[in-house]
């Protein structure tokens, strides 16, 4: 019997925070059965040292890829490099994790911050998904598994509770972040639309809130640490089926209000 193919992942913003922890937990739990493309915008900077150290420890599993999600040229180069390494096998899981968080309300958010939020949190995932779509399609076509799952082909959009329009009255005063909210709500719409568009191709889409996590973005008052968040995220990602296609869930798998 032929050896089963390694499951391949591309994770954006993999040099720190949730992205780095995702690479860490995946490589530590399934080094022999996965292939990880850890993308970050500045692989040679000190802020990427922890990722580089991890990649050195697992050179057969982790490939560090330069990818700035706001720069179409860097994206094309990244897709070419990843495509060459995949050797026709396709990409099973794309995690659109890279994000930025300007915190102000309407009066304290500049036009530039609105643009940065939209460019990174919405257009970043849109661009990366479009660029890597041929590899996701390849993986889906190559799979003999029925239904939808991350073993076949999946795009995970790391969303946020603050994207919920319904929850604004409960959350706005404590966490205004108006440009961030708008960009993540738009990301949820992208997620839902793409889920419909690519159902026929067997590519699953899900938007997942990682919890309020103690990272640079979440700050020291976050409710959980990266380990707990990523354990939950990976469990949810691994359990997704066609029933959850397009869903907006938290890191326990609980559906969140739009
Ligand atoms: N932490 C929370 O409580 C929380 C809650 C809800 C949702 N989230 C979401 O979870 C995701 C990860 O957040 P985090 O807490 O891990 O944040 P973080 O610690 O601030 O890390 C953000 C990551 O995104 C990368 N990034 C930003 N802009 C990028 C770009 N243009 N191209 C490529 N990479 C870029 C950063 O790279 P550099 O190092 O180069 O800046 C970094 O790797 C984000 O989408 C965030 O919105 C987080």
PDB file of N, CA and C in Angstrom, residues 141-203:
ATOM      1  N   UNK A 141      -8.959  17.853  -5.648  1.00  0.00           N
ATOM      2  CA  UNK A 141      -9.127  16.872  -6.745  1.00  0.00           C
ATOM      3  C   UNK A 141      -8.384  15.576  -6.456  1.00  0.00           C
ATOM      4  N   UNK A 142      -7.208  15.708  -5.824  1.00  0.00           N
ATOM      5  CA  UNK A 142      -6.389  14.516  -5.583  1.00  0.00           C
ATOM      6  C   UNK A 142      -6.957  13.654  -4.456  1.00  0.00           C
ATOM      7  N   UNK A 143      -7.823  14.254  -3.626  1.00  0.00           N
ATOM      8  CA  UNK A 143      -8.321  13.521  -2.457  1.00  0.00           C
ATOM      9  C   UNK A 143      -9.399  12.515  -2.848  1.00  0.00           C
ATOM     10  N   UNK A 144      -9.334  11.362  -2.201  1.00  0.00           N
ATOM     11  CA  UNK A 144     -10.370  10.344  -2.448  1.00  0.00           C
ATOM     12  C   UNK A 144     -11.402  10.354  -1.330  1.00  0.00           C
ATOM     13  N   UNK A 145     -11.240  11.280  -0.378  1.00  0.00           N
ATOM     14  CA  UNK A 145     -12.148  11.309   0.780  1.00  0.00           C
ATOM     15  C   UNK A 145     -13.502  11.894   0.404  1.00  0.00           C
ATOM     16  N   UNK A 146     -14.573  11.337   0.959  1.00  0.00           N
ATOM     17  CA  UNK A 146     -15.893  11.929   0.708  1.00  0.00           C
ATOM     18  C   UNK A 146     -16.077  13.200   1.548  1.00  0.00           C
ATOM     19  N   UNK A 147     -17.020  14.050   1.146  1.00  0.00           N
ATOM     20  CA  UNK A 147     -17.361  15.229   1.944  1.00  0.00           C
ATOM     21  C   UNK A 147     -16.263  16.275   1.976  1.00  0.00           C
ATOM     22  N   UNK A 148     -16.357  17.150   2.972  1.00  0.00           N
ATOM     23  CA  UNK A 148     -15.375  18.236   3.095  1.00  0.00           C
ATOM     24  C   UNK A 148     -14.628  18.105   4.413  1.00  0.00           C
ATOM     25  N   UNK A 149     -13.354  18.434   4.397  1.00  0.00           N
ATOM     26  CA  UNK A 149     -12.560  18.384   5.626  1.00  0.00           C
ATOM     27  C   UNK A 149     -11.220  19.056   5.378  1.00  0.00           C
ATOM     28  N   UNK A 150     -10.462  19.268   6.457  1.00  0.00           N
ATOM     29  CA  UNK A 150      -9.125  19.848   6.286  1.00  0.00           C
ATOM     30  C   UNK A 150      -8.139  18.826   5.702  1.00  0.00           C
ATOM     31  N   UNK A 151      -8.505  17.543   5.724  1.00  0.00           N
ATOM     32  CA  UNK A 151      -7.633  16.551   5.087  1.00  0.00           C
ATOM     33  C   UNK A 151      -7.725  16.688   3.578  1.00  0.00           C
ATOM     34  N   UNK A 152      -8.820  17.276   3.119  1.00  0.00           N
ATOM     35  CA  UNK A 152      -9.024  17.452   1.679  1.00  0.00           C
ATOM     36  C   UNK A 152      -8.529  18.855   1.291  1.00  0.00           C
ATOM     37  N   UNK A 153      -9.347  19.865   1.489  1.00  0.00           N
ATOM     38  CA  UNK A 153      -8.935  21.248   1.196  1.00  0.00           C
ATOM     39  C   UNK A 153      -9.779  22.210   2.029  1.00  0.00           C
ATOM     40  N   UNK A 154      -9.108  23.108   2.732  1.00  0.00           N
ATOM     41  CA  UNK A 154      -9.839  24.048   3.597  1.00  0.00           C
ATOM     42  C   UNK A 154      -9.108  25.376   3.703  1.00  0.00           C
ATOM     43  N   UNK A 155      -9.902  26.446   3.789  1.00  0.00           N
ATOM     44  CA  UNK A 155      -9.359  27.778   4.057  1.00  0.00           C
ATOM     45  C   UNK A 155      -9.930  28.218   5.402  1.00  0.00           C
ATOM     46  N   UNK A 156      -9.023  28.483   6.344  1.00  0.00           N
ATOM     47  CA  UNK A 156      -9.451  28.932   7.668  1.00  0.00           C
ATOM     48  C   UNK A 156      -9.128  30.422   7.779  1.00  0.00           C
ATOM     49  N   UNK A 157     -10.159  31.221   7.948  1.00  0.00           N
ATOM     50  CA  UNK A 157      -9.968  32.655   8.120  1.00  0.00           C
ATOM     51  C   UNK A 157     -10.036  32.973   9.605  1.00  0.00           C
ATOM     52  N   UNK A 158      -8.923  33.450  10.143  1.00  0.00           N
ATOM     53  CA  UNK A 158      -8.933  33.785  11.569  1.00  0.00           C
ATOM     54  C   UNK A 158      -9.663  35.118  11.727  1.00  0.00           C
ATOM     55  N   UNK A 159     -10.859  34.998  12.284  1.00  0.00           N
ATOM     56  CA  UNK A 159     -11.745  36.151  12.425  1.00  0.00           C
ATOM     57  C   UNK A 159     -11.676  36.669  13.864  1.00  0.00           C
ATOM     58  N   UNK A 160     -12.728  37.295  14.332  1.00  0.00           N
ATOM     59  CA  UNK A 160     -12.722  37.851  15.686  1.00  0.00           C
ATOM     60  C   UNK A 160     -14.154  38.048  16.160  1.00  0.00           C
ATOM     61  N   UNK A 161     -14.327  37.909  17.461  1.00  0.00           N
ATOM     62  CA  UNK A 161     -15.639  38.169  18.065  1.00  0.00           C
ATOM     63  C   UNK A 161     -16.092  39.600  17.742  1.00  0.00           C
ATOM     64  N   UNK A 162     -15.108  40.504  17.662  1.00  0.00           N
ATOM     65  CA  UNK A 162     -15.440  41.913  17.402  1.00  0.00           C
ATOM     66  C   UNK A 162     -16.048  42.110  16.011  1.00  0.00           C
ATOM     67  N   UNK A 163     -16.022  41.077  15.173  1.00  0.00           N
ATOM     68  CA  UNK A 163     -16.663  41.161  13.850  1.00  0.00           C
ATOM     69  C   UNK A 163     -18.168  41.047  13.954  1.00  0.00           C
ATOM     70  N   UNK A 164     -18.638  40.571  15.096  1.00  0.00           N
ATOM     71  CA  UNK A 164     -20.081  40.317  15.229  1.00  0.00           C
ATOM     72  C   UNK A 164     -20.861  41.631  15.323  1.00  0.00           C
ATOM     73  N   UNK A 165     -21.739  41.871  14.370  1.00  0.00           N
ATOM     74  CA  UNK A 165     -22.583  43.072  14.385  1.00  0.00           C
ATOM     75  C   UNK A 165     -23.561  42.986  15.555  1.00  0.00           C
ATOM     76  N   UNK A 166     -24.093  41.784  15.770  1.00  0.00           N
ATOM     77  CA  UNK A 166     -25.080  41.607  16.849  1.00  0.00           C
ATOM     78  C   UNK A 166     -24.498  41.962  18.225  1.00  0.00           C
ATOM     79  N   UNK A 167     -23.197  41.694  18.412  1.00  0.00           N
ATOM     80  CA  UNK A 167     -22.615  41.889  19.743  1.00  0.00           C
ATOM     81  C   UNK A 167     -22.051  43.297  19.974  1.00  0.00           C
ATOM     82  N   UNK A 168     -22.194  44.197  18.987  1.00  0.00           N
ATOM     83  CA  UNK A 168     -21.639  45.554  19.146  1.00  0.00           C
ATOM     84  C   UNK A 168     -22.109  46.240  20.441  1.00  0.00           C
ATOM     85  N   UNK A 169     -23.413  46.179  20.752  1.00  0.00           N
ATOM     86  CA  UNK A 169     -23.835  46.867  21.981  1.00  0.00           C
ATOM     87  C   UNK A 169     -23.113  46.360  23.234  1.00  0.00           C
ATOM     88  N   UNK A 170     -22.717  45.079  23.234  1.00  0.00           N
ATOM     89  CA  UNK A 170     -22.032  44.531  24.413  1.00  0.00           C
ATOM     90  C   UNK A 170     -20.530  44.785  24.409  1.00  0.00           C
ATOM     91  N   UNK A 171     -19.947  44.991  23.225  1.00  0.00           N
ATOM     92  CA  UNK A 171     -18.486  44.981  23.160  1.00  0.00           C
ATOM     93  C   UNK A 171     -17.844  46.312  22.739  1.00  0.00           C
ATOM     94  N   UNK A 172     -18.657  47.234  22.175  1.00  0.00           N
ATOM     95  CA  UNK A 172     -18.033  48.416  21.556  1.00  0.00           C
ATOM     96  C   UNK A 172     -17.341  49.350  22.554  1.00  0.00           C
ATOM     97  N   UNK A 173     -17.974  49.590  23.701  1.00  0.00           N
ATOM     98  CA  UNK A 173     -17.399  50.561  24.641  1.00  0.00           C
ATOM     99  C   UNK A 173     -16.029  50.081  25.137  1.00  0.00           C
ATOM    100  N   UNK A 174     -15.941  48.798  25.496  1.00  0.00           N
ATOM    101  CA  UNK A 174     -14.667  48.275  26.010  1.00  0.00           C
ATOM    102  C   UNK A 174     -13.621  48.146  24.911  1.00  0.00           C
ATOM    103  N   UNK A 175     -14.051  47.779  23.697  1.00  0.00           N
ATOM    104  CA  UNK A 175     -13.095  47.526  22.601  1.00  0.00           C
ATOM    105  C   UNK A 175     -13.611  48.165  21.314  1.00  0.00           C
ATOM    106  N   UNK A 176     -13.431  49.480  21.129  1.00  0.00           N
ATOM    107  CA  UNK A 176     -14.008  50.093  19.922  1.00  0.00           C
ATOM    108  C   UNK A 176     -13.402  49.523  18.613  1.00  0.00           C
ATOM    109  N   UNK A 177     -12.122  49.735  18.391  1.00  0.00           N
ATOM    110  CA  UNK A 177     -11.421  49.137  17.233  1.00  0.00           C
ATOM    111  C   UNK A 177     -12.294  49.114  15.973  1.00  0.00           C
ATOM    112  N   UNK A 178     -12.830  50.277  15.625  1.00  0.00           N
ATOM    113  CA  UNK A 178     -13.854  50.310  14.565  1.00  0.00           C
ATOM    114  C   UNK A 178     -13.336  49.801  13.214  1.00  0.00           C
ATOM    115  N   UNK A 179     -12.110  50.174  12.857  1.00  0.00           N
ATOM    116  CA  UNK A 179     -11.614  49.750  11.534  1.00  0.00           C
ATOM    117  C   UNK A 179     -11.360  48.236  11.513  1.00  0.00           C
ATOM    118  N   UNK A 180     -10.893  47.713  12.645  1.00  0.00           N
ATOM    119  CA  UNK A 180     -10.649  46.271  12.776  1.00  0.00           C
ATOM    120  C   UNK A 180     -11.956  45.497  12.650  1.00  0.00           C
ATOM    121  N   UNK A 181     -12.992  45.976  13.398  1.00  0.00           N
ATOM    122  CA  UNK A 181     -14.294  45.310  13.353  1.00  0.00           C
ATOM    123  C   UNK A 181     -14.828  45.246  11.919  1.00  0.00           C
ATOM    124  N   UNK A 182     -14.785  46.422  11.248  1.00  0.00           N
ATOM    125  CA  UNK A 182     -15.348  46.470   9.888  1.00  0.00           C
ATOM    126  C   UNK A 182     -14.590  45.502   8.972  1.00  0.00           C
ATOM    127  N   UNK A 183     -13.262  45.468   9.114  1.00  0.00           N
ATOM    128  CA  UNK A 183     -12.473  44.595   8.230  1.00  0.00           C
ATOM    129  C   UNK A 183     -12.756  43.118   8.507  1.00  0.00           C
ATOM    130  N   UNK A 184     -12.959  42.772   9.790  1.00  0.00           N
ATOM    131  CA  UNK A 184     -13.217  41.360  10.116  1.00  0.00           C
ATOM    132  C   UNK A 184     -14.659  40.966   9.756  1.00  0.00           C
ATOM    133  N   UNK A 185     -15.604  41.919   9.862  1.00  0.00           N
ATOM    134  CA  UNK A 185     -16.973  41.614   9.417  1.00  0.00           C
ATOM    135  C   UNK A 185     -16.960  41.360   7.905  1.00  0.00           C
ATOM    136  N   UNK A 186     -16.197  42.170   7.191  1.00  0.00           N
ATOM    137  CA  UNK A 186     -16.075  41.964   5.742  1.00  0.00           C
ATOM    138  C   UNK A 186     -15.382  40.623   5.448  1.00  0.00           C
ATOM    139  N   UNK A 187     -14.409  40.272   6.279  1.00  0.00           N
ATOM    140  CA  UNK A 187     -13.739  38.972   6.113  1.00  0.00           C
ATOM    141  C   UNK A 187     -14.760  37.836   6.272  1.00  0.00           C
ATOM    142  N   UNK A 188     -15.671  37.983   7.238  1.00  0.00           N
ATOM    143  CA  UNK A 188     -16.710  36.960   7.427  1.00  0.00           C
ATOM    144  C   UNK A 188     -17.600  36.837   6.194  1.00  0.00           C
ATOM    145  N   UNK A 189     -17.905  37.965   5.568  1.00  0.00           N
ATOM    146  CA  UNK A 189     -18.718  37.924   4.345  1.00  0.00           C
ATOM    147  C   UNK A 189     -17.935  37.226   3.226  1.00  0.00           C
ATOM    148  N   UNK A 190     -16.653  37.566   3.118  1.00  0.00           N
ATOM    149  CA  UNK A 190     -15.805  36.884   2.130  1.00  0.00           C
ATOM    150  C   UNK A 190     -15.835  35.371   2.376  1.00  0.00           C
ATOM    151  N   UNK A 191     -15.705  34.996   3.633  1.00  0.00           N
ATOM    152  CA  UNK A 191     -15.681  33.579   4.012  1.00  0.00           C
ATOM    153  C   UNK A 191     -16.973  32.866   3.574  1.00  0.00           C
ATOM    154  N   UNK A 192     -18.107  33.521   3.853  1.00  0.00           N
ATOM    155  CA  UNK A 192     -19.409  32.918   3.539  1.00  0.00           C
ATOM    156  C   UNK A 192     -19.606  32.821   2.020  1.00  0.00           C
ATOM    157  N   UNK A 193     -19.250  33.897   1.306  1.00  0.00           N
ATOM    158  CA  UNK A 193     -19.419  33.891  -0.165  1.00  0.00           C
ATOM    159  C   UNK A 193     -18.526  32.832  -0.809  1.00  0.00           C
ATOM    160  N   UNK A 194     -17.272  32.783  -0.362  1.00  0.00           N
ATOM    161  CA  UNK A 194     -16.329  31.816  -0.946  1.00  0.00           C
ATOM    162  C   UNK A 194     -16.786  30.388  -0.650  1.00  0.00           C
ATOM    163  N   UNK A 195     -17.369  30.195   0.544  1.00  0.00           N
ATOM    164  CA  UNK A 195     -17.868  28.854   0.896  1.00  0.00           C
ATOM    165  C   UNK A 195     -18.891  28.392  -0.133  1.00  0.00           C
ATOM    166  N   UNK A 196     -19.793  29.304  -0.519  1.00  0.00           N
ATOM    167  CA  UNK A 196     -20.796  28.943  -1.529  1.00  0.00           C
ATOM    168  C   UNK A 196     -20.144  28.718  -2.888  1.00  0.00           C
ATOM    169  N   UNK A 197     -19.230  29.622  -3.226  1.00  0.00           N
ATOM    170  CA  UNK A 197     -18.627  29.551  -4.568  1.00  0.00           C
ATOM    171  C   UNK A 197     -17.828  28.266  -4.785  1.00  0.00           C
ATOM    172  N   UNK A 198     -17.180  27.788  -3.722  1.00  0.00           N
ATOM    173  CA  UNK A 198     -16.270  26.650  -3.925  1.00  0.00           C
ATOM    174  C   UNK A 198     -16.773  25.329  -3.337  1.00  0.00           C
ATOM    175  N   UNK A 199     -18.043  25.298  -2.961  1.00  0.00           N
ATOM    176  CA  UNK A 199     -18.620  24.021  -2.493  1.00  0.00           C
ATOM    177  C   UNK A 199     -18.457  22.960  -3.570  1.00  0.00           C
ATOM    178  N   UNK A 200     -18.748  23.337  -4.806  1.00  0.00           N
ATOM    179  CA  UNK A 200     -18.680  22.366  -5.908  1.00  0.00           C
ATOM    180  C   UNK A 200     -17.261  21.825  -6.094  1.00  0.00           C
ATOM    181  N   UNK A 201     -16.269  22.585  -5.649  1.00  0.00           N
ATOM    182  CA  UNK A 201     -14.879  22.143  -5.789  1.00  0.00           C
ATOM    183  C   UNK A 201     -14.366  21.421  -4.550  1.00  0.00           C
ATOM    184  N   UNK A 202     -15.213  21.318  -3.536  1.00  0.00           N
ATOM    185  CA  UNK A 202     -14.813  20.576  -2.332  1.00  0.00           C
ATOM    186  C   UNK A 202     -13.870  21.339  -1.416  1.00  0.00           C
ATOM    187  N   UNK A 203     -13.834  22.687  -1.548  1.00  0.00           N
ATOM    188  CA  UNK A 203     -12.967  23.468  -0.642  1.00  0.00           C
ATOM    189  C   UNK A 203     -13.834  24.076   0.461  1.00  0.00           C
TER     190      UNK A 203
END
